[in-house]
XYZ file of C-alpha atoms in Angstrom:
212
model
C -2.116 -8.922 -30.334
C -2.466 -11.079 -27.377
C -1.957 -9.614 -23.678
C -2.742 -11.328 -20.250
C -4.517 -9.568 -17.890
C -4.470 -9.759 -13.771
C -7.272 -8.547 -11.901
C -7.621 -7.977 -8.212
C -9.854 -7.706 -5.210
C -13.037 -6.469 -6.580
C -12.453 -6.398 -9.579
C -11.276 -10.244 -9.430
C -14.541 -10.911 -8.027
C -16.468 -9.288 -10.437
C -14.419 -11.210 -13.241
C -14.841 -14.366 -11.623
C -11.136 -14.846 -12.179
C -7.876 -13.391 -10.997
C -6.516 -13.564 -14.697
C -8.086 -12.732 -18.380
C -6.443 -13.347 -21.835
C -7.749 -10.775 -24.176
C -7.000 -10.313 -27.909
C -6.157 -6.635 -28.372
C -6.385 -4.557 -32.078
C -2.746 -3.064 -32.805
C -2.072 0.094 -31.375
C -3.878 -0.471 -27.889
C -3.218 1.439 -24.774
C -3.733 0.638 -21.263
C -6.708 2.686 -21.326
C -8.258 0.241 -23.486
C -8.351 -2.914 -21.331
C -11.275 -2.411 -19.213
C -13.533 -2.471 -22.486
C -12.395 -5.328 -23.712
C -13.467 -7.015 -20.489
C -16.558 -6.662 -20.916
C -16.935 -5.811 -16.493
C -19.618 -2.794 -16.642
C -18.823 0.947 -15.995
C -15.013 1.466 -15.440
C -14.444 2.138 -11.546
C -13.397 5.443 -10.478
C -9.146 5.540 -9.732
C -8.606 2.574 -11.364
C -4.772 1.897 -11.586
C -2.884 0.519 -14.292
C 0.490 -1.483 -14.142
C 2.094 -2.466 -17.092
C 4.796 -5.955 -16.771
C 4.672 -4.837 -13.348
C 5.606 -1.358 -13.690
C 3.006 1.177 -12.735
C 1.909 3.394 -15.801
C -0.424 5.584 -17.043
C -3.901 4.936 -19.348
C -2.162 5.935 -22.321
C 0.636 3.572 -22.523
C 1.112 1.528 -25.579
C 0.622 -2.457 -25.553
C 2.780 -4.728 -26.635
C 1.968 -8.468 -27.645
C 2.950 -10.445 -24.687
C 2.160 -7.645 -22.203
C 0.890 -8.689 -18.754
C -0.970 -5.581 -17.742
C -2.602 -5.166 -14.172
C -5.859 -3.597 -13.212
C -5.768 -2.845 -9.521
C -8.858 -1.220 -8.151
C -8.619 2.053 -5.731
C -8.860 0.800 -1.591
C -10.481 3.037 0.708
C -11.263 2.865 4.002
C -10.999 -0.519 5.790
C -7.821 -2.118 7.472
C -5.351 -0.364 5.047
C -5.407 2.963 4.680
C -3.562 6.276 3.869
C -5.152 9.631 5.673
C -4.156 12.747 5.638
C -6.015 12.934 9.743
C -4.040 12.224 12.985
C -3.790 8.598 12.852
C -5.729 6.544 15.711
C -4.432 4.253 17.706
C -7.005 2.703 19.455
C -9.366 3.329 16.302
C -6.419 0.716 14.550
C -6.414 -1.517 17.284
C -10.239 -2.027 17.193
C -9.759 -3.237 13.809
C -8.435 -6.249 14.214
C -10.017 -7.002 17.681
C -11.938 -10.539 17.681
C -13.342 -13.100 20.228
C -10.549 -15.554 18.624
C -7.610 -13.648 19.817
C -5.880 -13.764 22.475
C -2.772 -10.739 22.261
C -2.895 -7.794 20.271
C -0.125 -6.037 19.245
C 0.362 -2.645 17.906
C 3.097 -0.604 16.601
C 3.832 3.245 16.286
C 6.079 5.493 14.312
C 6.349 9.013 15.419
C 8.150 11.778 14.225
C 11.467 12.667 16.215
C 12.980 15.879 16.798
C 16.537 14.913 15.349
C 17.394 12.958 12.285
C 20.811 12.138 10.539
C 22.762 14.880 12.984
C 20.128 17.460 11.657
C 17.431 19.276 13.382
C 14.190 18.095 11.736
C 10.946 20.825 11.476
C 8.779 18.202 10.408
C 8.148 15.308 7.833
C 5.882 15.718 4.401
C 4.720 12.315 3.293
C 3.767 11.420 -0.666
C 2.313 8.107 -1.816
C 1.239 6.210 -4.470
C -2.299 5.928 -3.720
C -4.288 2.807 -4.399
C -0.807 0.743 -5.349
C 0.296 1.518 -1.419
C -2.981 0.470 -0.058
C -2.923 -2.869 -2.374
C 0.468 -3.438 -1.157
C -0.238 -3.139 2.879
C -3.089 -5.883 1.554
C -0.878 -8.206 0.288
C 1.538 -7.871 3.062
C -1.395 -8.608 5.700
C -2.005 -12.109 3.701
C 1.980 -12.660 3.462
C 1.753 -12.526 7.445
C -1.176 -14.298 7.523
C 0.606 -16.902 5.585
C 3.170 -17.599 8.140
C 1.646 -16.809 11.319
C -1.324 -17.982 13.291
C -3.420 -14.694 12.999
C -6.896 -13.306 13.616
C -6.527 -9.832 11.772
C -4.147 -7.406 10.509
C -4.825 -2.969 10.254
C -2.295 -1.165 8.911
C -2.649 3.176 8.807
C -0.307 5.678 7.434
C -0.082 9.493 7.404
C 0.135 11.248 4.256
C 0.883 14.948 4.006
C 2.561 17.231 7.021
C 3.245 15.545 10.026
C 4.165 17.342 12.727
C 7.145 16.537 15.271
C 5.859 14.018 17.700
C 3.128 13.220 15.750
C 2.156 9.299 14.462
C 2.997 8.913 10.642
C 2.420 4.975 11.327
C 0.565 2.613 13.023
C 0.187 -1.135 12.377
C -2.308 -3.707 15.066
C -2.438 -7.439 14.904
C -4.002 -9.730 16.456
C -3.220 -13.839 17.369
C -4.522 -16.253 19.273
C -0.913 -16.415 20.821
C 1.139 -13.586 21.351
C 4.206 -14.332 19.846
C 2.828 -14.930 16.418
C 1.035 -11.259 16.689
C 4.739 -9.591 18.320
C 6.826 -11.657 15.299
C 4.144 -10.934 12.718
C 4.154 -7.017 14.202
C 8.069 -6.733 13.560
C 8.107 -8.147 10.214
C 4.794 -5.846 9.400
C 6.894 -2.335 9.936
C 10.108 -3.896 8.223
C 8.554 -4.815 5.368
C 6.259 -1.950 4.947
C 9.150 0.230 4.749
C 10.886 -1.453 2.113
C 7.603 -2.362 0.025
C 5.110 0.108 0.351
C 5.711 3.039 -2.476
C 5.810 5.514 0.324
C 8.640 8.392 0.522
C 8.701 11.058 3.252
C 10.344 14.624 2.822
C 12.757 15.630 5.963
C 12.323 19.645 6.652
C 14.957 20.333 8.594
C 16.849 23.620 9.637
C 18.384 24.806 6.672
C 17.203 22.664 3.842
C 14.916 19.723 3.034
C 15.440 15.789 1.243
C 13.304 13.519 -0.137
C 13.861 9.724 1.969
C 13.029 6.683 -0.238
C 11.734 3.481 0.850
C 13.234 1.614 3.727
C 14.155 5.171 5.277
């Protein structure tokens, strides 16, 4: 059977190309692909997405499948931490001689949410697809404004009340491409990024989807 494959970052490097058609034996799984290429030794936390649909290594191929190979990020302008995030640490990310405004963005953690006292938040992500996304939401912006650089953190984990679960710098030669590009940056991420947060409040807890 015949399945496309889409490769990114490093791993498009390494390929030389962004996209691969392989012929696959009957009865393939995800798990399978990375063989096939032919790319060296299999990189640790590699993630698999299946006709655009996160999966697992074992799921079954289909002729026609497009299946996705998305290498783990770490590190760098994009990241998830489980630390106290930053801010200045984020800032100096995306600080160049070609800028000339830099702005930043923080989310803390308020007291009182949806007429409930809140103890604090517990974040969950979906590592390595989250960190790919806040990538490809830095070149969207990049796309329509005039920018230098774009840095993008996020808490995982407990955060306290108070406490930064979110900070985002750009920078621009002119500052109101880096304040637009800043707005969109904290809108978007919170309807794209596979991020959910956990309210603890006094008397129960709920799980807040995307866009919360």
């Amino acid at each position: 059977m015949r399945v496309q494959v889409r490769l990114f970052a490093a791993l498009r490097e390494r390929a030389g190309s962004g996209t691969r058609e392989l012929e696959l034996p009957q009865g393939a799984s995800a798990a399978d692909v990375w063989s096939a290429l032919d790319l060296g030794e299999e990189p640790a936390g590699l993630v698999f997405a299946v006709n655009r649909a996160y999966t697992g290594r074992d799921q079954p191929l289909a002729e026609g499948d497009e299946i996705a190979l998305i290498p783990p990020v770490s590190g760098g302008a994009f990241r998830l931490t489980n630390d106290p995030l930053d801010l200045p640490a984020v800032i100096a990310e995306v600080e160049t001689e070609a800028a000339g405004a830099v702005a930043s963005f923080v989310g803390t953690v308020r007291a009182r949410s949806r007429d409930r006292d809140v103890l604090y938040l517990e974040y969950e992500a979906y590592e390595g697809m989250a960190e790919q996304v806040m990538a490809e939401l830095a070149d969207t912006l990049k796309s329509k404004y005039e920018l230098c650089e774009v840095a993008i953190a996020h808490r995982v984990g407990r955060v306290e009340i108070g406490e930064a679960s979110v900070a985002i710098a750009i920078s621009a030669p002119h500052r109101h491409d880096a304040l637009a590009a800043c707005k969109e940056a904290i809108d978007t991420l919170k309807e794209t990024v596979p991020l959910w947060k956990k309210e603890v409040y006094e008397g129960g807890e709920e799980w807040i989807g995307k866009g919360s």
